[in-house]
Coordinates of N, CA and C in Angstrom, one line a residue:
Chain E
D123 N 20.6 -3.7 -9.8 CA 20.0 -4.6 -9.4 C 18.3 -4.7 -9.3
A124 N 17.3 -6.0 -9.8 CA 16.4 -5.7 -9.7 C 15.6 -6.0 -9.0
G125 N 14.3 -5.2 -9.3 CA 13.5 -4.9 -8.2 C 12.6 -6.4 -8.1
V126 N 11.4 -5.4 -7.1 CA 10.3 -6.7 -7.4 C 9.3 -6.9 -8.8
T127 N 9.8 -8.7 -9.0 CA 9.1 -8.8 -10.3 C 8.2 -9.5 -10.1
Q128 N 7.2 -9.8 -11.0 CA 5.6 -10.3 -10.8 C 5.5 -10.8 -12.4
S129 N 4.8 -12.2 -11.9 CA 4.8 -12.3 -13.8 C 3.3 -13.3 -13.2
P130 N 2.1 -13.6 -14.0 CA 2.4 -12.8 -15.6 C 1.7 -11.0 -15.3
T131 N 1.4 -10.4 -16.1 CA 1.4 -9.0 -16.0 C -0.3 -9.1 -16.2
H132 N -1.1 -9.8 -16.9 CA -2.4 -9.7 -17.3 C -2.4 -11.4 -16.7
L133 N -3.7 -11.8 -16.7 CA -4.4 -12.6 -16.8 C -5.8 -12.6 -17.2
I134 N -6.1 -13.7 -17.8 CA -7.9 -13.7 -18.0 C -8.5 -15.0 -17.6
K135 N -9.0 -15.1 -16.4 CA -9.8 -16.5 -16.2 C -11.2 -17.0 -16.2
T136 N -12.1 -17.7 -16.2 CA -13.0 -17.9 -15.8 C -13.4 -18.5 -14.4
R137 N -15.1 -18.3 -14.2 CA -15.5 -18.3 -12.9 C -15.3 -19.6 -12.5
G138 N -14.5 -20.3 -11.3 CA -14.7 -21.7 -11.3 C -13.0 -22.3 -11.4
Q139 N -12.1 -21.7 -12.2 CA -10.9 -22.1 -12.6 C -10.0 -21.7 -11.1
Q140 N -8.4 -22.0 -11.6 CA -7.7 -21.7 -10.5 C -6.6 -21.1 -11.0
V141 N -5.8 -20.3 -10.2 CA -4.7 -19.1 -10.8 C -3.8 -19.6 -9.9
T142 N -2.3 -19.2 -10.6 CA -1.4 -18.5 -9.5 C -0.3 -18.0 -10.3
L143 N -0.3 -17.2 -9.1 CA 0.2 -15.9 -9.3 C 1.8 -16.1 -8.6
R144 N 3.2 -15.5 -9.6 CA 4.2 -15.2 -8.4 C 5.0 -14.1 -8.5
C145 N 5.9 -14.1 -7.6 CA 6.8 -13.1 -7.5 C 8.4 -13.2 -7.0
S146 N 9.0 -12.6 -7.0 CA 10.3 -12.4 -7.2 C 10.7 -11.4 -6.1
P147 N 11.5 -11.5 -4.8 CA 11.3 -10.1 -4.6 C 12.8 -9.6 -4.5
K148 N 13.2 -8.6 -4.2 CA 14.2 -7.6 -4.4 C 15.6 -8.2 -4.0
S149 N 16.2 -8.4 -4.4 CA 17.5 -9.2 -3.4 C 17.9 -8.3 -2.7
G150 N 18.3 -9.9 -1.7 CA 18.4 -9.6 -0.5 C 17.7 -9.4 0.8
H151 N 16.0 -9.1 0.3 CA 14.9 -9.4 1.1 C 14.5 -11.0 1.1
D152 N 14.0 -10.8 2.5 CA 13.7 -12.8 3.1 C 12.5 -12.4 3.3
T153 N 11.5 -11.9 2.5 CA 9.7 -11.4 3.7 C 9.2 -10.9 2.3
V154 N 7.6 -12.0 2.2 CA 7.0 -11.5 0.9 C 5.4 -11.2 1.8
S155 N 4.9 -10.3 0.6 CA 3.6 -9.9 1.3 C 2.5 -10.0 0.1
W156 N 1.6 -10.1 0.1 CA 0.5 -10.0 -1.1 C -0.7 -9.0 -0.1
Y157 N -1.4 -8.4 -1.5 CA -2.5 -7.3 -1.2 C -2.9 -7.6 -2.4
Q158 N -4.2 -7.6 -2.1 CA -5.5 -7.6 -3.2 C -6.0 -6.1 -3.3
Q159 N -5.8 -5.3 -4.3 CA -6.3 -4.1 -5.5 C -7.3 -4.2 -5.9
A160 N -8.1 -4.0 -5.6 CA -9.9 -3.7 -6.0 C -9.7 -2.7 -6.7
L161 N -10.6 -2.3 -7.8 CA -10.5 -1.4 -8.6 C -10.8 0.0 -8.1
G162 N -10.4 1.1 -7.7 CA -10.5 2.5 -7.1 C -10.3 2.3 -5.8
Q163 N -9.8 1.2 -5.1 CA -9.4 1.1 -4.0 C -8.3 1.1 -3.3
G164 N -7.8 0.9 -2.1 CA -6.0 0.9 -1.6 C -6.2 -0.5 -1.6
P165 N -4.7 -1.0 -1.6 CA -4.6 -2.4 -1.4 C -5.3 -3.1 0.4
Q166 N -5.4 -4.4 0.1 CA -5.6 -5.0 1.0 C -4.6 -6.1 1.1
F167 N -4.3 -6.6 2.7 CA -3.6 -7.6 3.0 C -3.9 -8.7 2.6
I168 N -3.7 -9.2 2.4 CA -3.7 -11.6 2.4 C -2.8 -12.3 2.8
F169 N -1.9 -12.2 2.5 CA -0.9 -12.8 3.9 C 0.3 -12.7 3.5
Q170 N 1.3 -13.2 4.3 CA 3.4 -12.7 4.2 C 3.7 -14.0 4.5
Y171 N 5.1 -14.2 4.2 CA 5.9 -15.4 4.2 C 7.0 -15.1 4.2
Y172 N 7.4 -15.6 5.2 CA 8.7 -16.1 5.7 C 9.4 -17.2 6.5
E173 N 10.4 -17.0 5.7 CA 11.1 -18.4 6.4 C 10.4 -19.9 5.9
E174 N 9.6 -19.3 4.9 CA 8.9 -20.5 4.3 C 7.6 -21.0 4.8
E175 N 7.2 -19.5 5.5 CA 5.9 -20.2 6.9 C 4.6 -18.7 6.2
E176 N 3.7 -18.8 6.3 CA 2.8 -17.9 6.4 C 2.8 -17.3 8.1
R177 N 3.2 -16.2 8.1 CA 3.7 -15.8 9.4 C 2.2 -14.8 9.6
Q178 N 1.4 -13.9 8.8 CA 0.5 -13.7 9.0 C -1.0 -13.5 7.9
R179 N -2.0 -13.1 8.5 CA -2.5 -13.5 7.8 C -4.5 -12.4 7.4
G180 N -4.5 -11.9 6.1 CA -5.8 -10.8 6.4 C -6.9 -11.7 6.3
N181 N -7.7 -10.9 6.0 CA -9.2 -11.8 6.2 C -9.7 -11.8 4.5
F182 N -8.9 -13.0 4.7 CA -9.0 -14.0 3.0 C -9.7 -14.8 3.4
P183 N -10.3 -15.6 2.5 CA -10.7 -17.0 2.6 C -9.9 -18.7 2.4
D184 N -10.3 -19.5 2.8 CA -8.9 -20.0 2.4 C -8.6 -20.9 1.0
R185 N -10.0 -20.0 -0.2 CA -9.1 -20.4 -1.4 C -8.5 -19.2 -1.9
F186 N -7.6 -18.6 -1.0 CA -6.4 -18.0 -1.0 C -5.4 -18.5 -0.2
S187 N -4.3 -19.2 -1.0 CA -2.6 -19.5 -0.2 C -1.7 -19.2 -0.8
G188 N -0.4 -19.5 -0.8 CA 0.5 -19.2 -0.8 C 1.8 -20.3 -0.4
H189 N 2.7 -19.5 -1.1 CA 4.1 -20.8 -0.9 C 5.1 -19.9 -0.2
Q190 N 6.0 -20.3 0.2 CA 7.0 -19.0 -0.3 C 8.6 -20.8 -0.7
F191 N 9.5 -20.1 -1.5 CA 10.6 -20.7 -1.7 C 11.6 -20.7 -1.2
P192 N 12.6 -21.8 -1.4 CA 13.9 -21.2 -0.2 C 14.3 -20.3 -0.6
N193 N 14.9 -19.4 -2.5 CA 15.2 -18.4 -2.5 C 14.3 -17.2 -2.4
Y194 N 13.4 -17.7 -1.6 CA 12.5 -16.7 -1.2 C 10.9 -16.0 -1.9
S195 N 11.6 -16.8 -3.4 CA 10.3 -16.1 -3.9 C 9.1 -17.0 -4.0
S196 N 8.1 -16.3 -4.6 CA 6.7 -17.0 -3.7 C 5.7 -17.2 -4.9
E197 N 4.2 -17.5 -4.0 CA 3.6 -17.7 -5.4 C 2.3 -17.4 -4.7
L198 N 1.1 -17.0 -4.9 CA -0.1 -16.6 -4.6 C -1.4 -17.6 -5.5
N199 N -2.3 -18.5 -4.9 CA -2.9 -19.1 -5.4 C -4.1 -19.4 -5.4
V200 N -5.1 -19.1 -6.2 CA -6.8 -19.3 -5.9 C -7.5 -20.3 -6.4
N201 N -8.2 -20.3 -5.7 CA -8.5 -21.4 -6.0 C -10.7 -21.3 -6.2
A202 N -11.1 -22.0 -7.1 CA -12.7 -21.1 -7.4 C -12.6 -20.3 -7.8
L203 N -12.6 -19.7 -8.8 CA -12.5 -18.0 -8.9 C -13.9 -17.9 -8.9
L204 N -13.8 -16.1 -7.9 CA -15.0 -15.2 -8.2 C -15.2 -14.1 -9.3
L205 N -16.0 -14.4 -9.3 CA -16.4 -12.5 -10.1 C -15.7 -11.2 -9.5
G206 N -15.7 -11.7 -8.3 CA -15.0 -10.4 -7.3 C -13.8 -10.6 -6.3
D207 N -13.1 -11.8 -7.1 CA -11.4 -11.8 -7.3 C -10.9 -10.7 -8.5
S208 N -11.9 -10.1 -9.5 CA -11.1 -9.8 -10.1 C -10.6 -8.5 -9.2
A209 N -8.8 -8.4 -10.0 CA -8.4 -7.1 -9.4 C -6.4 -7.2 -9.6
L210 N -5.6 -6.7 -9.2 CA -4.6 -5.9 -9.2 C -4.0 -6.8 -8.2
Y211 N -3.1 -7.5 -8.4 CA -2.4 -8.2 -6.9 C -1.0 -8.3 -6.8
L212 N -0.8 -7.7 -5.6 CA 0.4 -6.5 -5.6 C 1.1 -7.6 -4.9
C213 N 2.3 -7.7 -4.6 CA 3.5 -8.8 -4.4 C 4.5 -7.2 -3.8
A214 N 4.7 -7.8 -2.8 CA 5.6 -6.4 -2.1 C 7.0 -7.4 -0.7
S215 N 8.0 -6.4 -1.1 CA 9.5 -7.8 -0.3 C 9.4 -6.6 0.5
S216 N 10.7 -7.2 1.7 CA 11.0 -6.6 2.5 C 12.1 -7.0 3.0
L217 N 12.8 -6.8 4.9 CA 13.3 -7.8 5.4 C 12.9 -7.4 6.5
M218 N 13.0 -8.6 7.1 CA 11.8 -8.9 7.8 C 12.0 -7.8 9.6
R219 N 12.7 -7.2 9.4 CA 13.3 -6.7 10.7 C 13.3 -5.3 10.3
V220 N 12.9 -4.7 9.2 CA 12.9 -3.1 8.5 C 11.5 -3.0 8.4
Y221 N 10.8 -1.6 8.4 CA 9.7 -1.6 8.8 C 9.3 -0.8 7.0
E222 N 9.7 -1.5 6.1 CA 9.5 -0.7 4.9 C 9.5 -1.8 3.8
Q223 N 8.3 -1.7 2.7 CA 8.2 -2.5 1.5 C 7.9 -2.0 0.5
F224 N 8.5 -2.9 -0.6 CA 8.9 -1.9 -1.9 C 8.4 -3.0 -2.4
F225 N 7.0 -2.9 -3.8 CA 6.0 -3.4 -4.4 C 6.4 -3.7 -6.2
G226 N 6.4 -4.5 -6.3 CA 6.3 -4.9 -7.9 C 5.1 -4.5 -8.5
P227 N 4.9 -4.4 -9.9 CA 4.6 -3.9 -10.5 C 3.2 -4.5 -10.3
G228 N 2.7 -5.4 -10.0 CA 1.6 -5.8 -10.1 C 0.6 -7.0 -11.1
T229 N 0.2 -7.8 -11.0 CA -0.6 -8.7 -12.1 C -2.1 -8.2 -12.1
R230 N -2.6 -8.5 -12.9 CA -3.9 -7.7 -13.3 C -4.7 -8.9 -13.7
L231 N -5.7 -9.5 -12.5 CA -6.5 -10.2 -13.0 C -8.1 -10.3 -13.0
T232 N -8.5 -10.7 -14.3 CA -9.6 -10.4 -15.2 C -10.2 -12.1 -14.6
V233 N -11.5 -12.0 -14.3 CA -12.2 -13.1 -14.0 C -13.2 -13.1 -14.6
L234 N -14.0 -13.8 -15.6 CA -15.5 -13.8 -16.6 C -16.0 -14.4 -16.0
Chain I
A258 N -9.2 -2.7 16.1 CA -8.9 -2.4 14.0 C -8.1 -1.3 13.9
Q259 N -7.7 -0.9 13.3 CA -6.8 0.5 12.7 C -7.7 0.7 11.4
T260 N -7.8 1.7 11.2 CA -8.2 2.3 9.7 C -7.5 3.6 9.6
V261 N -7.2 3.7 8.4 CA -6.8 4.6 7.3 C -7.7 5.4 6.6
T262 N -7.8 6.9 7.0 CA -9.0 7.8 6.0 C -8.3 8.7 5.8
Q263 N -8.6 8.8 4.0 CA -8.2 9.8 2.9 C -9.3 10.3 2.7
S264 N -10.1 11.7 2.7 CA -11.1 11.9 2.7 C -11.1 12.9 1.4
Q265 N -10.1 12.6 0.6 CA -9.9 13.8 -0.5 C -9.7 12.6 -1.9
P266 N -11.0 12.8 -2.2 CA -10.8 11.6 -3.1 C -10.1 12.1 -4.0
E267 N -10.2 13.4 -4.8 CA -9.2 14.3 -5.9 C -8.5 15.1 -5.7
M268 N -8.0 15.6 -6.1 CA -7.4 17.2 -5.6 C -6.2 17.3 -7.1
S269 N -6.1 18.6 -7.5 CA -5.7 19.2 -8.8 C -4.9 20.1 -7.9
V270 N -3.5 20.7 -8.6 CA -2.6 21.6 -8.9 C -2.1 21.8 -9.7
Q271 N -1.7 23.2 -9.9 CA -1.0 23.8 -10.9 C 0.1 23.5 -10.2
E272 N 1.2 23.2 -11.7 CA 2.4 22.9 -11.7 C 3.5 23.6 -11.1
A273 N 4.8 23.5 -10.1 CA 5.6 24.3 -9.6 C 4.7 25.0 -8.4
E274 N 3.3 24.6 -8.0 CA 2.5 25.1 -6.6 C 3.0 23.9 -5.6
T275 N 2.1 24.4 -4.4 CA 2.1 23.1 -3.6 C 1.2 22.7 -3.3
V276 N 1.0 21.6 -3.0 CA -0.7 20.8 -1.9 C 0.1 20.0 -1.1
T277 N -1.0 20.3 0.1 CA -1.4 19.3 0.7 C -2.3 17.9 0.3
L278 N -1.6 16.7 0.9 CA -2.9 15.6 0.7 C -3.2 15.4 2.3
S279 N -4.3 14.8 2.7 CA -5.2 15.0 4.3 C -4.9 13.6 4.7
C280 N -4.6 13.0 6.3 CA -4.9 11.2 6.6 C -5.1 11.4 7.5
T281 N -5.9 10.7 7.9 CA -6.3 10.0 9.2 C -6.1 9.3 10.0
Y282 N -5.9 8.6 11.1 CA -5.8 7.3 10.8 C -6.6 6.6 12.6
D283 N -7.0 5.1 12.8 CA -7.4 4.9 14.0 C -6.7 3.6 15.0
T284 N -6.1 4.5 16.1 CA -5.5 3.2 16.5 C -5.2 3.7 18.1
S285 N -4.6 2.6 18.6 CA -4.9 2.6 19.9 C -3.2 1.9 20.5
E286 N -2.7 2.0 19.3 CA -1.0 1.0 19.5 C -0.4 2.7 20.0
S287 N 0.8 2.9 20.1 CA 1.9 3.4 20.3 C 3.0 3.7 19.6
N288 N 3.6 2.5 19.4 CA 4.0 2.4 18.6 C 3.7 1.8 17.3
Y289 N 4.2 2.8 15.7 CA 3.5 2.3 14.3 C 3.9 2.9 13.9
Y290 N 4.3 2.6 12.4 CA 4.8 3.4 11.3 C 3.4 4.1 10.5
L291 N 3.9 5.6 9.7 CA 2.9 5.5 8.8 C 3.9 5.6 7.6
F292 N 3.4 5.5 6.4 CA 3.7 5.8 5.5 C 3.1 6.4 4.0
W293 N 3.5 7.1 3.1 CA 2.9 7.8 2.2 C 3.4 7.2 0.8
Y294 N 2.6 6.4 -0.2 CA 3.0 5.7 -1.3 C 2.3 6.4 -2.7
K295 N 3.0 6.3 -3.7 CA 2.9 7.0 -4.9 C 2.8 5.8 -5.5
Q296 N 1.5 6.2 -6.5 CA 1.0 4.7 -7.4 C 0.3 5.9 -8.9
P297 N 1.7 5.6 -9.7 CA 1.4 5.9 -11.2 C 0.5 5.5 -11.6
P298 N -0.1 5.9 -13.4 CA -0.7 4.5 -14.1 C -0.2 3.8 -13.8
S299 N 1.1 3.3 -14.4 CA 1.9 2.2 -14.2 C 1.7 1.4 -13.3
R300 N 1.3 1.6 -12.8 CA 1.1 0.5 -11.1 C 1.5 0.9 -10.4
Q301 N 2.7 0.5 -10.7 CA 3.6 0.0 -9.1 C 3.8 1.3 -8.4
M302 N 3.6 0.5 -7.3 CA 3.4 1.2 -5.9 C 4.8 2.0 -5.6
I303 N 5.0 3.0 -5.4 CA 6.6 3.1 -4.6 C 6.5 4.4 -3.9
L304 N 7.4 4.3 -2.5 CA 7.3 4.9 -1.4 C 7.8 6.3 -1.2
V305 N 7.1 6.9 -0.7 CA 7.4 8.7 -1.0 C 8.0 9.3 0.3
I306 N 7.7 8.8 1.9 CA 8.1 9.0 2.8 C 7.4 8.2 3.8
R307 N 8.0 7.7 4.6 CA 7.7 7.2 6.1 C 8.7 8.2 7.5
Q308 N 7.4 7.5 8.3 CA 7.8 8.4 10.0 C 7.5 7.5 10.7
E309 N 8.2 7.2 11.7 CA 7.8 6.2 13.1 C 7.0 7.4 14.4
A310 N 6.5 6.6 14.5 CA 5.7 7.3 15.4 C 6.3 8.1 17.0
Y311 N 7.4 7.4 16.9 CA 8.2 7.6 18.5 C 8.9 8.5 17.7
K312 N 9.1 8.9 16.6 CA 10.3 10.9 16.2 C 8.8 11.6 16.5
Q313 N 9.4 12.6 17.0 CA 8.4 13.9 17.1 C 9.1 14.2 15.8
Q314 N 10.0 14.7 15.1 CA 10.3 15.7 13.9 C 9.8 15.2 13.1
N315 N 8.9 15.8 11.9 CA 8.3 15.6 10.6 C 9.6 15.2 9.6
A316 N 9.3 13.7 9.0 CA 10.2 13.3 7.9 C 9.8 14.6 6.8
T317 N 11.2 14.5 6.2 CA 11.2 15.6 4.7 C 12.3 13.9 4.1
E318 N 11.2 14.4 2.6 CA 12.3 13.9 1.7 C 12.2 14.7 0.3
N319 N 13.3 15.5 -0.1 CA 13.3 16.5 -0.9 C 12.0 17.3 -1.0
R320 N 11.1 17.4 -2.0 CA 9.5 18.1 -2.1 C 9.1 18.0 -1.5
F321 N 9.2 16.3 -0.4 CA 8.0 15.8 0.4 C 8.5 15.6 1.6
S322 N 6.9 16.3 2.2 CA 7.4 16.3 3.7 C 6.0 16.0 4.3
V323 N 5.7 16.1 5.7 CA 5.2 14.9 6.7 C 4.5 16.6 7.6
N324 N 3.1 16.3 7.9 CA 3.0 17.3 9.0 C 1.9 15.9 9.9
F325 N 3.3 15.3 10.9 CA 2.9 14.6 11.8 C 1.9 14.3 13.3
Q326 N 0.8 14.8 13.2 CA 0.2 15.1 14.9 C -0.5 13.7 15.1
K327 N 0.5 13.4 16.6 CA 0.7 12.1 17.2 C -0.7 11.5 17.7
A328 N -1.1 12.8 18.4 CA -2.4 13.0 19.3 C -4.2 13.5 18.5
A329 N -3.2 13.9 18.0 CA -5.0 13.6 16.5 C -4.8 13.8 15.2
K330 N -3.9 12.0 15.5 CA -4.0 11.3 14.7 C -4.0 11.3 13.6
S331 N -3.2 12.1 12.5 CA -3.0 13.0 11.2 C -1.8 13.2 10.9
F332 N -2.0 12.8 10.2 CA -0.4 12.6 8.8 C -0.8 13.3 7.5
S333 N -0.3 14.3 7.4 CA -0.9 14.8 5.9 C 0.7 14.9 5.5
L334 N 0.2 15.0 3.7 CA 1.6 14.7 3.0 C 1.9 16.0 2.6
K335 N 3.1 16.9 2.2 CA 2.9 18.4 1.8 C 3.9 18.1 0.7
I336 N 3.1 18.2 -0.6 CA 4.4 18.5 -1.9 C 4.6 19.4 -2.4
S337 N 5.7 20.2 -2.3 CA 6.2 21.6 -2.8 C 7.0 21.7 -4.3
D338 N 7.2 22.8 -4.8 CA 7.3 23.0 -6.5 C 6.7 21.7 -6.8
S339 N 5.7 21.0 -7.1 CA 4.8 20.4 -7.9 C 5.3 19.9 -9.0
Q340 N 4.9 18.9 -9.7 CA 5.8 18.6 -11.3 C 5.0 17.6 -11.7
L341 N 4.9 17.8 -13.0 CA 3.8 17.2 -13.6 C 3.7 15.1 -13.9
G342 N 5.1 15.0 -13.2 CA 5.6 13.3 -12.9 C 4.9 13.6 -11.1
D343 N 4.1 13.8 -11.1 CA 3.7 13.3 -9.4 C 2.2 13.3 -9.5
T344 N 1.7 13.5 -10.8 CA 0.0 12.9 -11.1 C 0.0 11.3 -10.9
A345 N -0.5 11.1 -10.1 CA -0.6 9.7 -9.5 C -1.4 9.6 -8.2
M346 N -2.4 8.6 -8.1 CA -2.8 8.1 -6.7 C -2.0 8.1 -6.0
Y347 N -2.5 8.8 -4.7 CA -1.6 8.8 -3.3 C -2.7 7.9 -2.4
F348 N -1.2 6.9 -1.4 CA -2.0 6.2 -0.5 C -1.0 6.3 0.6
C349 N -1.9 6.8 1.7 CA -1.4 6.8 2.9 C -1.7 5.5 3.7
A350 N -0.8 4.8 4.8 CA -0.7 3.6 5.0 C -0.1 3.4 6.4
F351 N -1.0 2.7 7.1 CA -0.3 2.0 8.6 C 0.3 1.0 8.5
M352 N 1.4 0.6 9.8 CA 1.9 -0.3 9.8 C 1.9 -0.6 11.4
K353 N 1.6 -2.1 12.2 CA 1.7 -2.3 13.5 C 2.9 -2.7 13.7
P354 N 4.2 -2.6 14.1 CA 4.9 -4.3 14.2 C 4.3 -5.3 15.0
F355 N 5.0 -6.3 14.1 CA 4.2 -7.5 14.3 C 5.1 -8.3 15.5
M356 N 5.0 -8.6 16.8 CA 5.3 -8.4 17.9 C 5.6 -10.2 18.4
N357 N 5.2 -10.7 17.5 CA 5.7 -11.9 17.4 C 6.7 -12.5 16.9
Y358 N 7.7 -12.9 17.2 CA 9.1 -13.6 16.7 C 9.8 -12.0 16.9
G359 N 10.1 -11.9 18.5 CA 10.7 -10.7 18.4 C 10.4 -9.3 17.8
G360 N 9.6 -9.1 17.7 CA 9.3 -8.0 16.7 C 9.4 -7.8 14.9
S361 N 8.7 -7.1 14.4 CA 9.4 -7.5 12.7 C 7.9 -6.9 11.9
Q362 N 8.4 -7.3 10.7 CA 7.6 -6.4 9.6 C 5.9 -7.0 10.2
G363 N 4.9 -5.5 10.1 CA 3.5 -6.2 10.4 C 3.1 -5.9 8.5
N364 N 1.6 -5.6 9.2 CA 1.2 -5.7 7.2 C 0.4 -3.8 7.1
L365 N 0.6 -3.4 6.1 CA 0.1 -2.1 5.4 C -1.6 -2.5 5.9
I366 N -2.0 -1.2 6.2 CA -2.9 -1.1 5.9 C -3.3 0.5 5.3
F367 N -4.0 0.2 4.3 CA -4.3 1.5 3.2 C -5.6 2.0 3.0
G368 N -5.1 3.7 3.2 CA -6.4 4.5 2.8 C -6.9 4.2 1.6
K369 N -8.2 4.7 0.8 CA -8.4 4.7 0.0 C -7.9 5.4 -1.1
G370 N -6.4 6.4 -0.9 CA -6.4 6.6 -2.1 C -6.6 8.3 -2.2
T371 N -6.0 8.9 -3.1 CA -6.1 10.6 -3.0 C -5.9 10.3 -4.8
K372 N -6.7 11.1 -5.6 CA -6.2 11.0 -6.9 C -5.6 12.7 -7.0
L373 N -4.2 12.1 -7.3 CA -3.8 14.0 -7.7 C -3.2 14.2 -8.9
S374 N -3.6 15.5 -9.8 CA -3.4 15.6 -11.3 C -2.6 17.1 -11.1
V375 N -1.6 16.9 -11.7 CA -0.5 18.3 -11.7 C -0.9 19.2 -12.4
K376 N -1.3 20.0 -13.2 CA -1.7 20.5 -13.8 C -0.5 22.0 -14.6
P377 N -0.5 21.5 -16.3 CA 0.8 22.4 -16.6 C 0.1 24.3 -16.6

């Protein structure tokens, strides 16, 4: 049983560009949450998707957007990249009514 | 707003000994969940242990146990018989159930982490 997978593993972009990160949830899970982890910090919640809708959102600007597909996989899009967007982006999957999230290995984004 | 504080940025322990990591949190909620996650250098965040606030009994998972003090808003992690593979960042996290949609997943609020080194 595959766990949560994320692609790509690493990504380098320049300021002003746009990026798309992808996440496939653990088999049987229906909810995907995205977190940003800056170097030396704990993860911060970006948003959560369930039934292809954004259900909750953290304190992130509209440059951060997402999508969930019918197969429960998800994308995180970031527009107009800033140097401060450099971080590890973690995807976590879960069942909506089970209070436990399983994390993927993350995508390391570097903005130059 | 809920906050989670881990006051020990770094700790070290000898192999086979016991170590306790501290965590405090601030909330006005009565129903919530607390977690300890481990993040080794490979970056994958792994759930170590979970505690439901309505349960008085402290959670235990093999060598890992918690001391949950609800009134004091304290949630410490004890690792017994420490092993080299326990070397990692440890994050304490809080979740308040999202009460829309009939009660569901909330989002995790993490502390800044404690870097634990187990020495041979």
